[in-house]
Coordinates of C-alpha atoms in Angstrom, one line a residue:
M20 CA 0.0 0.0 0.0
R21 CA 2.8 2.4 0.9
K22 CA 4.5 1.8 -2.5
V23 CA 1.2 2.7 -4.3
V24 CA 0.9 5.9 -2.4
N25 CA 4.6 6.8 -3.3
Y26 CA 3.9 6.1 -7.0
I27 CA 0.8 8.3 -6.9
G28 CA 2.8 11.1 -5.2
L29 CA 5.6 10.9 -7.8
G30 CA 3.0 10.9 -10.6
L31 CA 1.3 14.0 -9.2
M32 CA 4.7 15.8 -8.9
A33 CA 5.5 14.9 -12.5
A34 CA 2.1 16.1 -13.7
A35 CA 2.6 19.4 -11.8
A36 CA 6.0 19.9 -13.4
A37 CA 4.5 19.2 -16.8
A38 CA 1.7 21.7 -16.2
M39 CA 4.2 24.3 -15.1
I40 CA 6.3 23.8 -18.3
A41 CA 3.2 23.9 -20.5
G42 CA 2.0 27.1 -18.8
D43 CA 5.3 28.7 -19.5
A44 CA 5.3 27.6 -23.1
F45 CA 1.8 29.0 -23.7
A46 CA 2.8 32.3 -22.0
G47 CA 5.9 32.5 -24.3
E48 CA 8.3 32.3 -21.4
T49 CA 11.3 30.0 -21.0
S50 CA 10.7 27.4 -18.3
S51 CA 13.2 27.1 -15.5
P52 CA 13.4 24.1 -13.3
L53 CA 12.2 24.2 -9.7
Q54 CA 15.1 25.4 -7.6
P55 CA 14.9 24.6 -3.9
T56 CA 16.3 27.2 -1.5
A57 CA 17.6 27.2 2.0
E58 CA 16.2 30.7 2.6
K59 CA 12.7 30.3 3.9
F60 CA 11.3 33.2 6.0
Y61 CA 7.8 33.5 7.5
L62 CA 6.6 36.8 8.9
D63 CA 3.5 36.6 11.1
F64 CA 1.9 38.7 13.9
D65 CA 0.6 38.3 17.4
M66 CA -3.1 38.5 18.3
L67 CA -3.0 42.3 18.8
A68 CA -2.2 43.1 15.2
P69 CA -5.1 44.5 13.1
A70 CA -6.6 42.0 10.7
A71 CA -6.6 44.7 8.0
L72 CA -2.8 44.7 7.9
S73 CA -1.3 43.5 4.6
C74 CA 2.3 42.6 3.8
D75 CA 4.5 42.1 0.8
A76 CA 8.2 41.5 0.0
T77 CA 10.0 42.5 -3.1
G78 CA 13.5 42.2 -4.6
P79 CA 15.4 40.2 -7.2
G80 CA 14.9 36.5 -6.9
V81 CA 12.3 36.9 -4.1
R82 CA 9.2 34.7 -4.1
T83 CA 6.4 35.6 -1.8
K84 CA 3.0 34.1 -0.8
A85 CA 0.7 36.2 1.4
T86 CA -2.0 34.4 3.3
R87 CA -3.9 34.8 6.6
D88 CA -4.0 32.7 9.7
I89 CA -7.1 31.5 11.4
A90 CA -7.6 34.8 13.2
G91 CA -7.2 36.8 9.9
K92 CA -3.7 38.1 10.7
P93 CA -1.3 38.3 7.8
V94 CA 1.3 35.6 7.2
L95 CA 4.0 36.4 4.6
R96 CA 6.1 33.5 3.3
V97 CA 9.3 34.6 1.6
T98 CA 11.6 32.2 -0.3
G99 CA 14.2 32.4 -2.9
N100 CA 16.5 35.4 -2.1
A101 CA 14.8 36.0 1.3
A102 CA 17.9 37.6 2.8
Q103 CA 17.7 40.5 0.4
A104 CA 13.9 40.9 0.4
Q105 CA 12.4 44.4 1.1
I106 CA 9.5 43.6 3.5
S107 CA 6.8 46.2 4.0
C108 CA 3.3 46.1 5.5
A109 CA 0.5 48.6 5.3
L110 CA -2.9 49.4 6.9
P111 CA -5.8 50.7 4.9
D112 CA -5.4 54.2 6.5
G113 CA -2.0 54.6 4.8
T114 CA 0.2 53.7 7.8
R115 CA 3.2 51.8 6.6
F116 CA 5.7 49.5 8.3
S117 CA 9.0 48.0 7.3
T118 CA 11.4 45.5 8.7
D119 CA 14.9 44.2 7.9
V120 CA 15.0 41.2 10.3
N121 CA 15.3 38.9 7.3
R122 CA 18.7 40.4 6.3
D123 CA 20.9 38.3 8.6
P124 CA 22.3 35.4 6.6
R125 CA 22.9 33.5 9.9
L126 CA 19.1 33.0 10.1
Y127 CA 19.0 30.5 7.3
N128 CA 19.8 26.8 7.2
T129 CA 18.8 23.9 5.1
M130 CA 16.8 22.1 7.8
Y131 CA 14.3 24.6 9.1
P132 CA 12.5 27.8 8.0
T133 CA 12.9 31.0 10.1
Y134 CA 9.7 32.3 11.7
A135 CA 9.4 35.9 12.7
T136 CA 6.5 37.0 15.0
V137 CA 5.9 40.7 15.4
T138 CA 4.5 41.8 18.8
F139 CA 2.2 44.5 17.4
Q140 CA 1.5 47.7 19.5
R141 CA -1.1 50.0 18.1
G142 CA 0.4 53.5 17.7
A143 CA 4.0 52.5 18.4
D144 CA 6.9 53.6 16.2
R145 CA 9.0 50.5 16.8
M146 CA 7.9 46.9 17.7
T147 CA 9.7 43.8 18.7
T148 CA 10.2 40.7 16.5
V149 CA 10.8 37.3 17.9
L150 CA 12.7 34.9 15.6
R151 CA 12.2 31.1 15.9
Q152 CA 13.6 28.0 14.2
N153 CA 12.5 24.5 15.0
D154 CA 10.1 25.7 17.8
R155 CA 13.1 27.4 19.6
I156 CA 13.6 31.1 20.0
K157 CA 16.6 32.0 18.1
D158 CA 16.7 35.8 18.7
V159 CA 14.6 38.7 19.9
R160 CA 15.0 41.9 17.9
H161 CA 13.7 44.9 19.8
G162 CA 12.6 47.8 17.7
S163 CA 13.0 45.9 14.4
F164 CA 9.5 46.5 13.0
L165 CA 9.3 50.2 12.2
R166 CA 6.5 52.5 11.3
V167 CA 7.4 54.5 8.2
A168 CA 6.1 58.0 7.8
Q169 CA 5.8 60.1 4.7
G170 CA 8.9 62.3 4.4
S171 CA 12.1 62.6 2.5
G172 CA 13.0 59.0 1.6
A173 CA 13.8 58.0 -1.9
D174 CA 10.2 56.8 -2.5
G175 CA 8.6 59.7 -0.6
W176 CA 8.7 57.9 2.8
D177 CA 11.0 58.3 5.8
S178 CA 11.4 56.3 8.9
S179 CA 13.4 58.7 11.0
L180 CA 12.3 59.4 14.6
T181 CA 12.3 63.1 13.7
S182 CA 9.6 62.6 11.1
L183 CA 7.6 60.4 13.5
G184 CA 7.9 62.9 16.4
G185 CA 10.0 60.5 18.4
K186 CA 11.7 61.6 21.7
T187 CA 15.5 61.7 22.3
E188 CA 17.7 63.3 24.9
G189 CA 18.4 66.2 22.6
G190 CA 15.0 66.6 21.2
T191 CA 13.6 65.4 17.9
K192 CA 16.3 67.2 15.9
D193 CA 18.9 64.8 17.2
A194 CA 16.9 61.7 16.5
P195 CA 18.7 59.0 14.4
V196 CA 17.4 57.9 11.1
L197 CA 16.1 54.4 11.3
I198 CA 16.9 51.7 8.7
G199 CA 13.8 50.3 7.0
D200 CA 13.1 52.4 3.9

């Protein structure tokens, strides 16, 4: 019985590959073989995140799949060149967020994907991200999920504490520019 199930599984995989090649041929594109990657990164949110939040990742060689968990919170799966992906999230009111926790190449291995859970705080400029692999906490990055405000960035957005009205010892004029645009 187990051999029959294995043969059926192999047949389904072959059929899927043939369908992918045929789809590329009809679209006029060259077909490339499926290339497995060790860079698998999942971004999700705790229960306090608004369900209206949506996320995306862009960059060369980046493959993304955006879904929702059972509570309606976004789950972003990033594969391919995940370490170079530009991850951004947005709310319907125009509030944008950005993170670069996926940029550390030490996060990736061939055995397990990296899961990043953002502890969302409504109205906060910076939020904490907890990184896990194989059900173990790998790292906690405080302030790694940043609110991005409209300002002087290359695309018209800026994540500096000055533009967000943040507080520093010397006032907002001395606030550092945050990475994330």
